[in-house]
Amino acid sequence: MKNFIISFFLFFFLVQLPVFAQFGENKVQYKNFTWYYIQTDHFDIYFTQKGSLLADFAAKVAEQSLASLEKSFNYKINNRIVLIIYNSTNDFQETNV
């Protein structure tokens, strides 16, 4: 029984472990993003290239939503809120923001 256990661990560490270690080599390749921003009364909205239409839409909706929430909860925010807008899910996954 001891020989079986020892041979199992030797097999695992010598054969199987190097196979599992290869999976870490497929790292995400990061792009260099050029960031722009717009400011509204309460928000700083950051976006990348070709994202200005989406950022404008987000600015309008964010201000309208904030006004509704402030009215509903009778509370005013004290600080600016940062929003980061991505053009796609892939762009979101490739950044480290």
PDB file of C-alpha atoms in Angstrom:
ATOM      1  CA  MET A   1       0.000   0.000   0.000  1.00  0.00           C
ATOM      2  CA  LYS A   2       2.883   2.367   0.791  1.00  0.00           C
ATOM      3  CA  ASN A   3       4.389   1.732  -2.613  1.00  0.00           C
ATOM      4  CA  PHE A   4       1.079   2.552  -4.277  1.00  0.00           C
ATOM      5  CA  ILE A   5       0.752   5.880  -2.449  1.00  0.00           C
ATOM      6  CA  ILE A   6       4.356   6.832  -3.152  1.00  0.00           C
ATOM      7  CA  SER A   7       4.055   5.925  -6.828  1.00  0.00           C
ATOM      8  CA  PHE A   8       0.783   7.891  -7.087  1.00  0.00           C
ATOM      9  CA  PHE A   9       2.374  11.051  -5.699  1.00  0.00           C
ATOM     10  CA  LEU A  10       5.441  10.639  -7.893  1.00  0.00           C
ATOM     11  CA  PHE A  11       3.203  10.217 -10.930  1.00  0.00           C
ATOM     12  CA  PHE A  12       1.177  13.293  -9.997  1.00  0.00           C
ATOM     13  CA  PHE A  13       4.144  15.571  -9.372  1.00  0.00           C
ATOM     14  CA  LEU A  14       6.253  14.409 -12.286  1.00  0.00           C
ATOM     15  CA  VAL A  15       3.587  14.033 -14.977  1.00  0.00           C
ATOM     16  CA  GLN A  16       0.372  15.829 -14.067  1.00  0.00           C
ATOM     17  CA  LEU A  17       1.686  18.957 -12.350  1.00  0.00           C
ATOM     18  CA  PRO A  18       3.597  20.281 -15.393  1.00  0.00           C
ATOM     19  CA  VAL A  19       0.412  19.871 -17.469  1.00  0.00           C
ATOM     20  CA  PHE A  20      -1.566  22.049 -15.034  1.00  0.00           C
ATOM     21  CA  ALA A  21       1.197  24.643 -14.887  1.00  0.00           C
ATOM     22  CA  GLN A  22       0.862  25.388 -18.609  1.00  0.00           C
ATOM     23  CA  PHE A  23      -2.561  26.994 -18.208  1.00  0.00           C
ATOM     24  CA  GLY A  24      -1.091  30.154 -16.676  1.00  0.00           C
ATOM     25  CA  GLU A  25       0.756  31.041 -19.875  1.00  0.00           C
ATOM     26  CA  ASN A  26      -2.358  32.335 -21.666  1.00  0.00           C
ATOM     27  CA  LYS A  27      -2.348  35.795 -20.181  1.00  0.00           C
ATOM     28  CA  VAL A  28      -4.665  38.571 -21.331  1.00  0.00           C
ATOM     29  CA  GLN A  29      -2.944  40.943 -23.721  1.00  0.00           C
ATOM     30  CA  TYR A  30      -3.697  44.502 -22.676  1.00  0.00           C
ATOM     31  CA  LYS A  31      -4.317  47.294 -25.151  1.00  0.00           C
ATOM     32  CA  ASN A  32      -3.239  50.836 -24.503  1.00  0.00           C
ATOM     33  CA  PHE A  33      -6.404  52.862 -24.086  1.00  0.00           C
ATOM     34  CA  THR A  34      -6.610  56.590 -24.672  1.00  0.00           C
ATOM     35  CA  TRP A  35      -9.001  57.960 -22.071  1.00  0.00           C
ATOM     36  CA  TYR A  36     -11.162  61.061 -22.422  1.00  0.00           C
ATOM     37  CA  TYR A  37     -13.637  62.504 -19.967  1.00  0.00           C
ATOM     38  CA  ILE A  38     -16.613  64.794 -19.717  1.00  0.00           C
ATOM     39  CA  GLN A  39     -17.911  66.509 -16.625  1.00  0.00           C
ATOM     40  CA  THR A  40     -21.507  67.124 -15.691  1.00  0.00           C
ATOM     41  CA  ASP A  41     -22.817  68.853 -12.600  1.00  0.00           C
ATOM     42  CA  HIS A  42     -22.265  65.754 -10.443  1.00  0.00           C
ATOM     43  CA  PHE A  43     -20.330  63.225 -12.524  1.00  0.00           C
ATOM     44  CA  ASP A  44     -16.905  62.690 -14.097  1.00  0.00           C
ATOM     45  CA  ILE A  45     -17.465  60.278 -16.967  1.00  0.00           C
ATOM     46  CA  TYR A  46     -14.420  58.571 -18.475  1.00  0.00           C
ATOM     47  CA  PHE A  47     -14.578  56.863 -21.872  1.00  0.00           C
ATOM     48  CA  THR A  48     -12.263  55.592 -24.593  1.00  0.00           C
ATOM     49  CA  GLN A  49     -12.031  56.252 -28.303  1.00  0.00           C
ATOM     50  CA  LYS A  50     -15.321  56.023 -30.220  1.00  0.00           C
ATOM     51  CA  GLY A  51     -17.253  56.111 -26.950  1.00  0.00           C
ATOM     52  CA  SER A  52     -18.384  59.732 -26.917  1.00  0.00           C
ATOM     53  CA  LEU A  53     -22.001  58.978 -27.917  1.00  0.00           C
ATOM     54  CA  LEU A  54     -22.299  56.380 -25.196  1.00  0.00           C
ATOM     55  CA  ALA A  55     -20.715  58.759 -22.670  1.00  0.00           C
ATOM     56  CA  ASP A  56     -23.166  61.540 -23.613  1.00  0.00           C
ATOM     57  CA  PHE A  57     -26.071  59.141 -23.154  1.00  0.00           C
ATOM     58  CA  ALA A  58     -24.677  57.973 -19.809  1.00  0.00           C
ATOM     59  CA  ALA A  59     -24.277  61.588 -18.665  1.00  0.00           C
ATOM     60  CA  LYS A  60     -27.924  62.420 -19.395  1.00  0.00           C
ATOM     61  CA  VAL A  61     -29.257  59.267 -17.777  1.00  0.00           C
ATOM     62  CA  ALA A  62     -26.971  59.600 -14.739  1.00  0.00           C
ATOM     63  CA  GLU A  63     -28.032  63.194 -14.060  1.00  0.00           C
ATOM     64  CA  GLN A  64     -31.725  62.327 -14.484  1.00  0.00           C
ATOM     65  CA  SER A  65     -31.394  59.300 -12.217  1.00  0.00           C
ATOM     66  CA  LEU A  66     -29.494  61.245  -9.588  1.00  0.00           C
ATOM     67  CA  ALA A  67     -32.148  63.969  -9.572  1.00  0.00           C
ATOM     68  CA  SER A  68     -34.837  61.318  -9.095  1.00  0.00           C
ATOM     69  CA  LEU A  69     -32.922  59.609  -6.284  1.00  0.00           C
ATOM     70  CA  GLU A  70     -32.179  62.895  -4.506  1.00  0.00           C
ATOM     71  CA  LYS A  71     -35.857  63.777  -4.639  1.00  0.00           C
ATOM     72  CA  SER A  72     -36.985  60.326  -3.467  1.00  0.00           C
ATOM     73  CA  PHE A  73     -34.554  60.098  -0.557  1.00  0.00           C
ATOM     74  CA  ASN A  74     -34.367  63.829   0.235  1.00  0.00           C
ATOM     75  CA  TYR A  75     -30.561  63.684   0.169  1.00  0.00           C
ATOM     76  CA  LYS A  76     -27.905  65.647  -1.728  1.00  0.00           C
ATOM     77  CA  ILE A  77     -24.518  64.150  -2.602  1.00  0.00           C
ATOM     78  CA  ASN A  78     -21.401  65.981  -1.450  1.00  0.00           C
ATOM     79  CA  ASN A  79     -18.758  64.587  -3.799  1.00  0.00           C
ATOM     80  CA  ARG A  80     -18.454  63.991  -7.510  1.00  0.00           C
ATOM     81  CA  ILE A  81     -19.180  60.493  -8.789  1.00  0.00           C
ATOM     82  CA  VAL A  82     -16.808  58.809 -11.256  1.00  0.00           C
ATOM     83  CA  LEU A  83     -18.275  56.658 -14.028  1.00  0.00           C
ATOM     84  CA  ILE A  84     -16.130  54.597 -16.387  1.00  0.00           C
ATOM     85  CA  ILE A  85     -17.767  53.678 -19.697  1.00  0.00           C
ATOM     86  CA  TYR A  86     -16.423  50.856 -21.867  1.00  0.00           C
ATOM     87  CA  ASN A  87     -17.278  50.250 -25.516  1.00  0.00           C
ATOM     88  CA  SER A  88     -17.499  46.477 -25.077  1.00  0.00           C
ATOM     89  CA  THR A  89     -17.176  43.660 -22.596  1.00  0.00           C
ATOM     90  CA  ASN A  90     -13.784  42.785 -24.065  1.00  0.00           C
ATOM     91  CA  ASP A  91     -12.503  46.293 -23.365  1.00  0.00           C
ATOM     92  CA  PHE A  92     -13.701  45.985 -19.775  1.00  0.00           C
ATOM     93  CA  GLN A  93     -11.914  42.654 -19.342  1.00  0.00           C
ATOM     94  CA  GLU A  94      -8.642  43.989 -20.737  1.00  0.00           C
ATOM     95  CA  THR A  95      -8.262  46.949 -18.397  1.00  0.00           C
ATOM     96  CA  ASN A  96      -7.008  47.010 -14.833  1.00  0.00           C
ATOM     97  CA  VAL A  97      -8.911  50.104 -13.735  1.00  0.00           C
TER      98      VAL A  97
END
